[in-house]
mmCIF file with all atom_site columns, N, CA and C in Angstrom:
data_model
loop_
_atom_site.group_PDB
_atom_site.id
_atom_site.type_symbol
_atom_site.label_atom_id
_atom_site.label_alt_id
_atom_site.label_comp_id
_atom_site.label_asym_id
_atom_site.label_entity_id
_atom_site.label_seq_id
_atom_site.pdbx_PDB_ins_code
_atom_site.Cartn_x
_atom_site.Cartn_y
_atom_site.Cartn_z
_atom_site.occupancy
_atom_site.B_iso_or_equiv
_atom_site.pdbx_formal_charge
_atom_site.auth_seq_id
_atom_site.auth_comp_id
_atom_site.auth_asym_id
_atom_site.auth_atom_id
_atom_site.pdbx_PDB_model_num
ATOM 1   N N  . UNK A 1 1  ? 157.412 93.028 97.220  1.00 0.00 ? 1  UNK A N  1
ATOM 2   C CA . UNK A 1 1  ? 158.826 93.060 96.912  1.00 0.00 ? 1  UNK A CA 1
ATOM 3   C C  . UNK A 1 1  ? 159.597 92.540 98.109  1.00 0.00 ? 1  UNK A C  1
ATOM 4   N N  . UNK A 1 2  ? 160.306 91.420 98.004  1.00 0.00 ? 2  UNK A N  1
ATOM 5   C CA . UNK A 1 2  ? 160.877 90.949 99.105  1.00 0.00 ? 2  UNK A CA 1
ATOM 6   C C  . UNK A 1 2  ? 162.075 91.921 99.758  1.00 0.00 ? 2  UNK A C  1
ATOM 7   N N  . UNK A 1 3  ? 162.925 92.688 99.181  1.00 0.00 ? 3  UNK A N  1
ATOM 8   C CA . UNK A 1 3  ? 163.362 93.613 99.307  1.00 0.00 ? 3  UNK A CA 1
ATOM 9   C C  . UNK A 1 3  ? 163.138 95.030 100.044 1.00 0.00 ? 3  UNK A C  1
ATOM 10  N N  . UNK A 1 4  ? 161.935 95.284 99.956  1.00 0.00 ? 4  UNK A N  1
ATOM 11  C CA . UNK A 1 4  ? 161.065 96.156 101.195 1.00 0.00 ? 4  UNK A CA 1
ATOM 12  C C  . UNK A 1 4  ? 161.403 95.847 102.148 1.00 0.00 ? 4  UNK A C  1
ATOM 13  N N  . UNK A 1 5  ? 161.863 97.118 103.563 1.00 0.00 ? 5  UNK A N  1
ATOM 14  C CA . UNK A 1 5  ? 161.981 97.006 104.793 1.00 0.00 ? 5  UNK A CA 1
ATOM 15  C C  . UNK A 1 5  ? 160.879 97.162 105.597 1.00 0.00 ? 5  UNK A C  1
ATOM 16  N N  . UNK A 1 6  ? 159.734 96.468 105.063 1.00 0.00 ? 6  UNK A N  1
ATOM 17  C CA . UNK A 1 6  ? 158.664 96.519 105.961 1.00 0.00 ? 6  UNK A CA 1
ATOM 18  C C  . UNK A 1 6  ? 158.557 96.094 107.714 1.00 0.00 ? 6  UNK A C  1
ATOM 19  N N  . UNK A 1 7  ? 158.080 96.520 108.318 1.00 0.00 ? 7  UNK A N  1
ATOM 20  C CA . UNK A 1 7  ? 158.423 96.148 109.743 1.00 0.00 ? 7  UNK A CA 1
ATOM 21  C C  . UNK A 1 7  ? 159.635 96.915 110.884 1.00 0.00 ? 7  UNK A C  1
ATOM 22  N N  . UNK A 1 8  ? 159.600 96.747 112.012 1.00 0.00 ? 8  UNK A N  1
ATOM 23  C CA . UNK A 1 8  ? 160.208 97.161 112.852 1.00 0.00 ? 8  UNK A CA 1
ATOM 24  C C  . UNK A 1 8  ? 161.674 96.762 112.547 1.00 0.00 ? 8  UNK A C  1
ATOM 25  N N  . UNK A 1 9  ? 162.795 97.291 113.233 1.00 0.00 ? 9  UNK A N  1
ATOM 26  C CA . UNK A 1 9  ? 164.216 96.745 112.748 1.00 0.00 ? 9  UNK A CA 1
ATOM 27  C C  . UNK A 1 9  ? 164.191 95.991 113.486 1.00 0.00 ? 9  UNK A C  1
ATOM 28  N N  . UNK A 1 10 ? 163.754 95.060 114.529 1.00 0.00 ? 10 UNK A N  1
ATOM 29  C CA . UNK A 1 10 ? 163.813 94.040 115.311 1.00 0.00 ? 10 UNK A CA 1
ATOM 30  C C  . UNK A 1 10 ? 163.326 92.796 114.041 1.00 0.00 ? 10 UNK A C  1
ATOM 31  N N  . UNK A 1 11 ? 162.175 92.895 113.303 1.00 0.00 ? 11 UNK A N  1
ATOM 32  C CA . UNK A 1 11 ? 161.717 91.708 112.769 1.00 0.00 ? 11 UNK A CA 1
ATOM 33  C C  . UNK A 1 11 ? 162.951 91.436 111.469 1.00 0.00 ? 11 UNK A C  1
ATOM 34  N N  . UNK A 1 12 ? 163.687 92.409 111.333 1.00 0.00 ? 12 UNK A N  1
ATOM 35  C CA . UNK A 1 12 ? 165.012 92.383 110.249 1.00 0.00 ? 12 UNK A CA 1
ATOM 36  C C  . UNK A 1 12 ? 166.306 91.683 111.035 1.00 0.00 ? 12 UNK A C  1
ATOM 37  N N  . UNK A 1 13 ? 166.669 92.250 112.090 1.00 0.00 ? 13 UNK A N  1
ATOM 38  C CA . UNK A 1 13 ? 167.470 91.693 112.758 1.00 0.00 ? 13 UNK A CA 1
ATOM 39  C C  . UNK A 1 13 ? 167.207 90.009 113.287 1.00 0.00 ? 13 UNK A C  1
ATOM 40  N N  . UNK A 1 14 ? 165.710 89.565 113.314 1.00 0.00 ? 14 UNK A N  1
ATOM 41  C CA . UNK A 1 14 ? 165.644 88.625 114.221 1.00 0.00 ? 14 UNK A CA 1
ATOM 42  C C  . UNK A 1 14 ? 165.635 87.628 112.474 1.00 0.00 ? 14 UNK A C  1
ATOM 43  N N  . UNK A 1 15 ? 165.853 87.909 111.442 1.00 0.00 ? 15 UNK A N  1
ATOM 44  C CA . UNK A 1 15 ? 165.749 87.194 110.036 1.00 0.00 ? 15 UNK A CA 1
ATOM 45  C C  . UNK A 1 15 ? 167.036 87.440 109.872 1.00 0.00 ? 15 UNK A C  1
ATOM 46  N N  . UNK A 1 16 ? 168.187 88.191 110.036 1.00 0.00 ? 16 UNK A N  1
ATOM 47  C CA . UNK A 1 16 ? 169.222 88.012 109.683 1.00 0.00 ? 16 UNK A CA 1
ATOM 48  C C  . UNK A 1 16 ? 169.894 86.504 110.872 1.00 0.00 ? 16 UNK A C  1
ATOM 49  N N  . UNK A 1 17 ? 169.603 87.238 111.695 1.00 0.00 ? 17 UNK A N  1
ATOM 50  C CA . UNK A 1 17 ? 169.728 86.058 113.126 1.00 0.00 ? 17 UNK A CA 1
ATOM 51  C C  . UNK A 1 17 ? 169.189 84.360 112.660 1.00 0.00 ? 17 UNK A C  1
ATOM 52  N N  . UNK A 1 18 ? 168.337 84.240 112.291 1.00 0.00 ? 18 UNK A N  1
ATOM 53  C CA . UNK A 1 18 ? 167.738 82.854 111.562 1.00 0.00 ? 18 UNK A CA 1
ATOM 54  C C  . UNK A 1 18 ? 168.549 82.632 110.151 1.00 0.00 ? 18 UNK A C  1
ATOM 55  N N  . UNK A 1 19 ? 168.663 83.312 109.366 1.00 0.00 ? 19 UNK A N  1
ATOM 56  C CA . UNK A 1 19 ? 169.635 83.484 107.926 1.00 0.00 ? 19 UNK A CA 1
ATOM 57  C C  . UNK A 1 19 ? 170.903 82.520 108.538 1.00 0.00 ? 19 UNK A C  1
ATOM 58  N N  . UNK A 1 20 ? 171.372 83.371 109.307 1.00 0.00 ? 20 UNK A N  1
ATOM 59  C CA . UNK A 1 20 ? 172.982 83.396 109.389 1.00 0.00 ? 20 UNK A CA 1
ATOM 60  C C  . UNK A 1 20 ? 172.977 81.601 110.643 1.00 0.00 ? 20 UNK A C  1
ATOM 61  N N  . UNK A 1 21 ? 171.959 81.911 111.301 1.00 0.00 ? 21 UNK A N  1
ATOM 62  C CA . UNK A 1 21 ? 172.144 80.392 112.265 1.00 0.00 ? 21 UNK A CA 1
ATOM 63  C C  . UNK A 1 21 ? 171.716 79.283 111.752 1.00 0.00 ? 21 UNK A C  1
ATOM 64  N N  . UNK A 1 22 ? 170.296 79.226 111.097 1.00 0.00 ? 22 UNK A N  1
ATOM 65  C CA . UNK A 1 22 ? 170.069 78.112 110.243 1.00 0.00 ? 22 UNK A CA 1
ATOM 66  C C  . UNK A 1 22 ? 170.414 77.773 108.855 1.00 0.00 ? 22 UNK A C  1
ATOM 67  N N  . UNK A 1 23 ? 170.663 78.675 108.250 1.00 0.00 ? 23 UNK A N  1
ATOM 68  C CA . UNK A 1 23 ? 171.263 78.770 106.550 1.00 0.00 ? 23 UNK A CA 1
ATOM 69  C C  . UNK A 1 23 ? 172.852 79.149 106.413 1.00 0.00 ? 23 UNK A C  1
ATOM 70  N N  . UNK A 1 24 ? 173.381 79.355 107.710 1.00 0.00 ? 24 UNK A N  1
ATOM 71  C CA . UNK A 1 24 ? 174.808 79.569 107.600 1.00 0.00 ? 24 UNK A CA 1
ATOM 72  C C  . UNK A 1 24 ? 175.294 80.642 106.800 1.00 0.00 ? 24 UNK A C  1
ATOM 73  N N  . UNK A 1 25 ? 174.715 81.427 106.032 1.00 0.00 ? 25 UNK A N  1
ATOM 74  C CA . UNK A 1 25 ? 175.577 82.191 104.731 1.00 0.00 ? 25 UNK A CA 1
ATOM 75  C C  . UNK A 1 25 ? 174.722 83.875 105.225 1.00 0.00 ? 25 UNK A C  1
ATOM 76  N N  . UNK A 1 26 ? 175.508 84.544 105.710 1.00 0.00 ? 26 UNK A N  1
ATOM 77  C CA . UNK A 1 26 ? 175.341 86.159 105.582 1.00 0.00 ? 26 UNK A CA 1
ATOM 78  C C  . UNK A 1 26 ? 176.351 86.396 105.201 1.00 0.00 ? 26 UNK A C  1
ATOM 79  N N  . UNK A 1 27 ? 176.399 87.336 103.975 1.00 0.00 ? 27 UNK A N  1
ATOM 80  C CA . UNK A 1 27 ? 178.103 88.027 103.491 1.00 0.00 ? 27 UNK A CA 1
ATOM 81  C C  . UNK A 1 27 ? 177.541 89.636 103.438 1.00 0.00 ? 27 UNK A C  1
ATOM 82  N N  . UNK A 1 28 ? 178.885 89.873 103.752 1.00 0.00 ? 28 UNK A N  1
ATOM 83  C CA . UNK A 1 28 ? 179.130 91.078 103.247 1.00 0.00 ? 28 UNK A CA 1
ATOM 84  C C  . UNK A 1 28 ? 179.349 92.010 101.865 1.00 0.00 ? 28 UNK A C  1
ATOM 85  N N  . UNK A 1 29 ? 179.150 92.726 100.912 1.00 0.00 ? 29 UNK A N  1
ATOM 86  C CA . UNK A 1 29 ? 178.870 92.915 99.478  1.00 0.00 ? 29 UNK A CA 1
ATOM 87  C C  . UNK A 1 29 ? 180.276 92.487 98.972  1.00 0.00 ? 29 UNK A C  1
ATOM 88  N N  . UNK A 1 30 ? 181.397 92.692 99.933  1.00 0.00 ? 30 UNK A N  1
ATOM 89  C CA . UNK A 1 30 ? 182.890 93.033 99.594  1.00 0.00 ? 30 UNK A CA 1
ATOM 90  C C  . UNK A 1 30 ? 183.121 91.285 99.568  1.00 0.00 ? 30 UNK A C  1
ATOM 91  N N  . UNK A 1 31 ? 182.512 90.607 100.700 1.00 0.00 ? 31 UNK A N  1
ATOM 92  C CA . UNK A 1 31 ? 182.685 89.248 100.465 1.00 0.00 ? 31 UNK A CA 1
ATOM 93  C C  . UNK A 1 31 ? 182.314 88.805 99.102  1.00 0.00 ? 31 UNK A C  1
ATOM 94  N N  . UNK A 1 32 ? 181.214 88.613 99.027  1.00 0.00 ? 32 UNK A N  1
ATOM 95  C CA . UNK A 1 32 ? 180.350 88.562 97.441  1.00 0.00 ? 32 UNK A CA 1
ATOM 96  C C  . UNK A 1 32 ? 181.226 88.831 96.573  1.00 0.00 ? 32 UNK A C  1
ATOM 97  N N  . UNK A 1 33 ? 181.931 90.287 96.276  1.00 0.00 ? 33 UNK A N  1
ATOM 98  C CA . UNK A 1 33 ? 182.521 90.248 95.481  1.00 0.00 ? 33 UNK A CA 1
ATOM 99  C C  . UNK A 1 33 ? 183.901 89.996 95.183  1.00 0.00 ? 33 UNK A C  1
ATOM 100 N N  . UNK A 1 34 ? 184.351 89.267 95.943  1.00 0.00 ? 34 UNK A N  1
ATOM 101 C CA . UNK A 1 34 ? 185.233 88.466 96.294  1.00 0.00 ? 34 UNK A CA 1
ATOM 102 C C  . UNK A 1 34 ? 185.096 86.728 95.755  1.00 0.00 ? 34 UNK A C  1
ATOM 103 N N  . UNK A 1 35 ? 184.284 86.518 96.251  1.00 0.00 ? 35 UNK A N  1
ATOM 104 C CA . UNK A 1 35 ? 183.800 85.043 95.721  1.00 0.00 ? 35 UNK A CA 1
ATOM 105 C C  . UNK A 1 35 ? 183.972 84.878 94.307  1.00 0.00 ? 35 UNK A C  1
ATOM 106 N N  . UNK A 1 36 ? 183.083 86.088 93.875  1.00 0.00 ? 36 UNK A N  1
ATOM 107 C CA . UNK A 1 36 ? 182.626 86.035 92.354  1.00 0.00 ? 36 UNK A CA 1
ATOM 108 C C  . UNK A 1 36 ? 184.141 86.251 91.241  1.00 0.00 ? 36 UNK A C  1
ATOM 109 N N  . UNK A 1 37 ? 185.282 86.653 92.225  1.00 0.00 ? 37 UNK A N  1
ATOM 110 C CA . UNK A 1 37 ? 186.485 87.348 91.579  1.00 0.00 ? 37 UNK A CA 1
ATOM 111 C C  . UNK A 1 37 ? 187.490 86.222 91.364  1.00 0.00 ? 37 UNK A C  1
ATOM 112 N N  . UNK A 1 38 ? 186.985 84.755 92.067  1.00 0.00 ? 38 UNK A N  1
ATOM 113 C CA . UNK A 1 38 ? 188.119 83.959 92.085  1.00 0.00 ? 38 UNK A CA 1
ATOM 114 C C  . UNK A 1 38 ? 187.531 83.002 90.672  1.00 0.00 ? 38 UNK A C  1
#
């Protein structure tokens, strides 16, 4: 389940860190649902 927090919170943090620098897009749920509202 990709969704599982398997691993240390470092190997989560260091994938949000790659997410957000190479893929540009981390939101917040409130963002999201914001997007979806316009």
């Amino acid at each position: 389940d990709a969704t599982y927090p398997a691993g240390p919170a470092s190997a989560h943090d260091a994938a949000l860190k790659n997410i957000s620098t190479f893929f540009g897009w981390v939101a917040s749920l409130e963002d999201y649902q914001n997007a979806l509202s316009v």
